[in-house]
PDB file of C-alpha atoms in Angstrom:
ATOM      1  CA  MET A   1       0.035   0.095   0.540  1.00  0.00           C
ATOM      2  CA  SER A   2       1.325   3.416  -0.438  1.00  0.00           C
ATOM      3  CA  ASP A   3       2.270   6.430   1.809  1.00  0.00           C
ATOM      4  CA  LEU A   4      -0.998   8.297   0.618  1.00  0.00           C
ATOM      5  CA  GLY A   5      -3.095   4.499   0.776  1.00  0.00           C
ATOM      6  CA  LEU A   6      -2.048   4.255   4.147  1.00  0.00           C
ATOM      7  CA  LEU A   7      -2.476   7.642   5.489  1.00  0.00           C
ATOM      8  CA  SER A   8      -5.727   7.911   3.804  1.00  0.00           C
ATOM      9  CA  ARG A   9      -7.339   4.322   5.755  1.00  0.00           C
ATOM     10  CA  VAL A  10      -5.782   6.057   9.258  1.00  0.00           C
ATOM     11  CA  HIS A  11      -7.875   9.067   7.924  1.00  0.00           C
ATOM     12  CA  ALA A  12     -10.500   7.533   8.076  1.00  0.00           C
ATOM     13  CA  ASN A  13     -10.138   5.860  11.266  1.00  0.00           C
ATOM     14  CA  PHE A  14      -9.700   9.111  12.485  1.00  0.00           C
ATOM     15  CA  GLU A  15     -12.967   9.808  11.144  1.00  0.00           C
ATOM     16  CA  ASP A  16     -14.693   7.005  12.258  1.00  0.00           C
ATOM     17  CA  PHE A  17     -13.703   7.245  15.337  1.00  0.00           C
ATOM     18  CA  ALA A  18     -14.617  10.609  15.937  1.00  0.00           C
ATOM     19  CA  ASP A  19     -17.754  10.471  15.144  1.00  0.00           C
ATOM     20  CA  LEU A  20     -18.443   7.731  17.739  1.00  0.00           C
ATOM     21  CA  VAL A  21     -17.638  10.109  20.425  1.00  0.00           C
ATOM     22  CA  ASP A  22     -19.017  12.573  18.819  1.00  0.00           C
ATOM     23  CA  ASP A  23     -22.200  11.380  18.328  1.00  0.00           C
ATOM     24  CA  ALA A  24     -22.541   9.388  22.068  1.00  0.00           C
ATOM     25  CA  LEU A  25     -21.803  12.918  23.709  1.00  0.00           C
ATOM     26  CA  ALA A  26     -25.062  14.901  21.908  1.00  0.00           C
ATOM     27  CA  GLU A  27     -26.635  11.565  22.747  1.00  0.00           C
ATOM     28  CA  LEU A  28     -25.307  11.933  26.445  1.00  0.00           C
ATOM     29  CA  GLN A  29     -26.318  15.466  26.233  1.00  0.00           C
ATOM     30  CA  VAL A  30     -30.361  14.775  26.196  1.00  0.00           C
ATOM     31  CA  SER A  31     -29.438  12.041  28.800  1.00  0.00           C
ATOM     32  CA  ARG A  32     -29.611   9.304  26.675  1.00  0.00           C
ATOM     33  CA  THR A  33     -26.950   6.108  28.384  1.00  0.00           C
ATOM     34  CA  ASP A  34     -28.696   3.702  25.819  1.00  0.00           C
ATOM     35  CA  GLY A  35     -28.724   5.010  22.138  1.00  0.00           C
ATOM     36  CA  SER A  36     -27.097   3.148  19.233  1.00  0.00           C
ATOM     37  CA  ALA A  37     -23.490   5.350  19.356  1.00  0.00           C
ATOM     38  CA  ALA A  38     -23.450   5.735  23.174  1.00  0.00           C
ATOM     39  CA  LYS A  39     -23.915   1.027  23.515  1.00  0.00           C
ATOM     40  CA  GLU A  40     -21.644   0.734  20.321  1.00  0.00           C
ATOM     41  CA  LEU A  41     -18.274   3.086  21.910  1.00  0.00           C
ATOM     42  CA  HIS A  42     -19.093   1.289  25.050  1.00  0.00           C
ATOM     43  CA  ALA A  43     -18.713  -2.411  23.806  1.00  0.00           C
ATOM     44  CA  LEU A  44     -15.805  -0.628  21.970  1.00  0.00           C
ATOM     45  CA  LEU A  45     -13.770   0.587  25.682  1.00  0.00           C
ATOM     46  CA  GLU A  46     -14.869  -2.412  27.013  1.00  0.00           C
ATOM     47  CA  GLU A  47     -12.867  -4.169  23.738  1.00  0.00           C
ATOM     48  CA  ALA A  48     -10.017  -1.944  24.146  1.00  0.00           C
ATOM     49  CA  SER A  49      -9.002  -1.817  28.102  1.00  0.00           C
ATOM     50  CA  THR A  50      -6.248  -3.440  28.687  1.00  0.00           C
ATOM     51  CA  SER A  51      -8.215  -5.507  31.307  1.00  0.00           C
ATOM     52  CA  SER A  52     -10.493  -7.415  28.591  1.00  0.00           C
ATOM     53  CA  ASP A  53      -9.899 -11.246  28.649  1.00  0.00           C
ATOM     54  CA  LYS A  54     -10.722 -11.540  25.344  1.00  0.00           C
ATOM     55  CA  SER A  55      -8.725 -10.911  22.636  1.00  0.00           C
ATOM     56  CA  PRO A  56      -9.700  -7.291  21.302  1.00  0.00           C
ATOM     57  CA  SER A  57     -11.209  -6.470  17.357  1.00  0.00           C
ATOM     58  CA  LEU A  58      -8.546  -4.787  14.518  1.00  0.00           C
ATOM     59  CA  ARG A  59     -11.018  -1.924  15.011  1.00  0.00           C
ATOM     60  CA  ALA A  60     -10.497  -2.076  18.927  1.00  0.00           C
ATOM     61  CA  MET A  61      -6.937  -2.320  18.860  1.00  0.00           C
ATOM     62  CA  VAL A  62      -6.613   0.769  16.408  1.00  0.00           C
ATOM     63  CA  PHE A  63      -8.539   2.397  18.589  1.00  0.00           C
ATOM     64  CA  ALA A  64      -6.076   1.786  21.561  1.00  0.00           C
ATOM     65  CA  ASN A  65      -3.043   2.434  19.266  1.00  0.00           C
ATOM     66  CA  ILE A  66      -4.995   6.183  18.287  1.00  0.00           C
ATOM     67  CA  LEU A  67      -5.764   6.770  21.782  1.00  0.00           C
ATOM     68  CA  ALA A  68      -2.622   5.944  23.191  1.00  0.00           C
ATOM     69  CA  SER A  69      -0.196   8.719  24.978  1.00  0.00           C
ATOM     70  CA  PRO A  70       3.969   8.936  23.149  1.00  0.00           C
ATOM     71  CA  SER A  71       5.017   6.751  25.507  1.00  0.00           C
ATOM     72  CA  GLY A  72       2.243   4.143  24.578  1.00  0.00           C
ATOM     73  CA  LYS A  73       0.003   3.903  27.527  1.00  0.00           C
ATOM     74  CA  PRO A  74      -3.692   4.617  27.593  1.00  0.00           C
ATOM     75  CA  VAL A  75      -4.696   8.662  27.674  1.00  0.00           C
ATOM     76  CA  ASP A  76      -7.615   7.737  29.500  1.00  0.00           C
ATOM     77  CA  ASP A  77      -9.082   4.224  31.700  1.00  0.00           C
ATOM     78  CA  PHE A  78     -10.917   3.120  28.848  1.00  0.00           C
ATOM     79  CA  ALA A  79     -12.394   0.142  31.678  1.00  0.00           C
ATOM     80  CA  ASP A  80     -13.042   2.829  33.813  1.00  0.00           C
ATOM     81  CA  LEU A  81     -14.870   4.968  30.711  1.00  0.00           C
ATOM     82  CA  ALA A  82     -17.133   2.254  29.103  1.00  0.00           C
ATOM     83  CA  ARG A  83     -18.066   1.508  33.314  1.00  0.00           C
ATOM     84  CA  ASN A  84     -19.516   4.984  34.103  1.00  0.00           C
ATOM     85  CA  LEU A  85     -20.601   5.399  30.143  1.00  0.00           C
ATOM     86  CA  ALA A  86     -23.298   2.420  31.313  1.00  0.00           C
ATOM     87  CA  ASN A  87     -24.108   4.588  34.586  1.00  0.00           C
ATOM     88  CA  PRO A  88     -26.591   7.422  34.612  1.00  0.00           C
ATOM     89  CA  SER A  89     -25.449   9.163  37.623  1.00  0.00           C
ATOM     90  CA  SER A  90     -22.118   9.559  36.372  1.00  0.00           C
ATOM     91  CA  ILE A  91     -22.839  11.026  32.787  1.00  0.00           C
ATOM     92  CA  SER A  92     -20.953  14.652  33.780  1.00  0.00           C
ATOM     93  CA  SER A  93     -18.094  13.189  34.157  1.00  0.00           C
ATOM     94  CA  VAL A  94     -17.893  10.781  31.381  1.00  0.00           C
ATOM     95  CA  ARG A  95     -19.119  13.959  28.818  1.00  0.00           C
ATOM     96  CA  LYS A  96     -16.158  15.332  29.929  1.00  0.00           C
ATOM     97  CA  ARG A  97     -13.745  12.243  29.245  1.00  0.00           C
ATOM     98  CA  LEU A  98     -15.521  12.458  26.091  1.00  0.00           C
ATOM     99  CA  GLY A  99     -15.395  15.348  24.805  1.00  0.00           C
ATOM    100  CA  ARG A 100     -11.288  15.311  26.164  1.00  0.00           C
ATOM    101  CA  LEU A 101     -11.142  12.072  23.868  1.00  0.00           C
ATOM    102  CA  SER A 102     -13.667  14.282  21.211  1.00  0.00           C
ATOM    103  CA  ALA A 103     -10.757  16.927  21.228  1.00  0.00           C
ATOM    104  CA  LEU A 104      -7.844  14.610  20.978  1.00  0.00           C
ATOM    105  CA  LEU A 105      -9.182  12.935  18.447  1.00  0.00           C
ATOM    106  CA  GLU A 106      -9.213  16.182  16.571  1.00  0.00           C
ATOM    107  CA  GLU A 107      -6.273  17.091  16.577  1.00  0.00           C
ATOM    108  CA  GLU A 108      -5.093  14.113  15.658  1.00  0.00           C
ATOM    109  CA  ARG A 109      -6.613  13.954  12.683  1.00  0.00           C
ATOM    110  CA  ALA A 110      -6.276  17.943  11.804  1.00  0.00           C
ATOM    111  CA  ALA A 111      -1.945  16.550  12.332  1.00  0.00           C
ATOM    112  CA  LEU A 112      -3.080  14.069   9.875  1.00  0.00           C
ATOM    113  CA  ALA A 113      -4.852  15.825   7.379  1.00  0.00           C
ATOM    114  CA  HIS A 114      -2.395  18.618   7.024  1.00  0.00           C
ATOM    115  CA  ARG A 115       0.521  15.309   5.947  1.00  0.00           C
ATOM    116  CA  LEU A 116      -1.688  14.237   3.001  1.00  0.00           C
ATOM    117  CA  ARG A 117      -2.011  17.928   1.816  1.00  0.00           C
ATOM    118  CA  ARG A 118       1.898  17.539   1.616  1.00  0.00           C
TER     119      ARG A 118
END
C-alpha cells in the first residue's frame, strides 16, 4: 500500500472514531445512555481496555493505539470509562472525559490531514 493510501486509511479511522465519540456525546447531552452510539462506544471501550479477557478486534486495537500517549499508555482508563458510560448517574464526568477524547482525536486528525496535503 502506498504512503498516501495508508495515510488515507488511518485518516478514515480517525473520522470513524471521532464521529462515534461525537454521536455518543450528543446522546449524552439529552441524558441517553442507551442510544446506539453510546452502546457501540461502550462495547469498543470495553474491548479496547487492557483488562479485557478476550482478544480485541482490529478496530479496538486501532482505537487503543490512536488514543495512546507518546509513551504508548492509554490516554484514559477505557474500562472505567465504559463502566461509567453505562451508569446514568455519572453522565457529567463521562461527557467531560469523552470531550477530551474528542478533542484529542480532532487534533490528531488535523495533523494527519496536514500530512496528507503535503
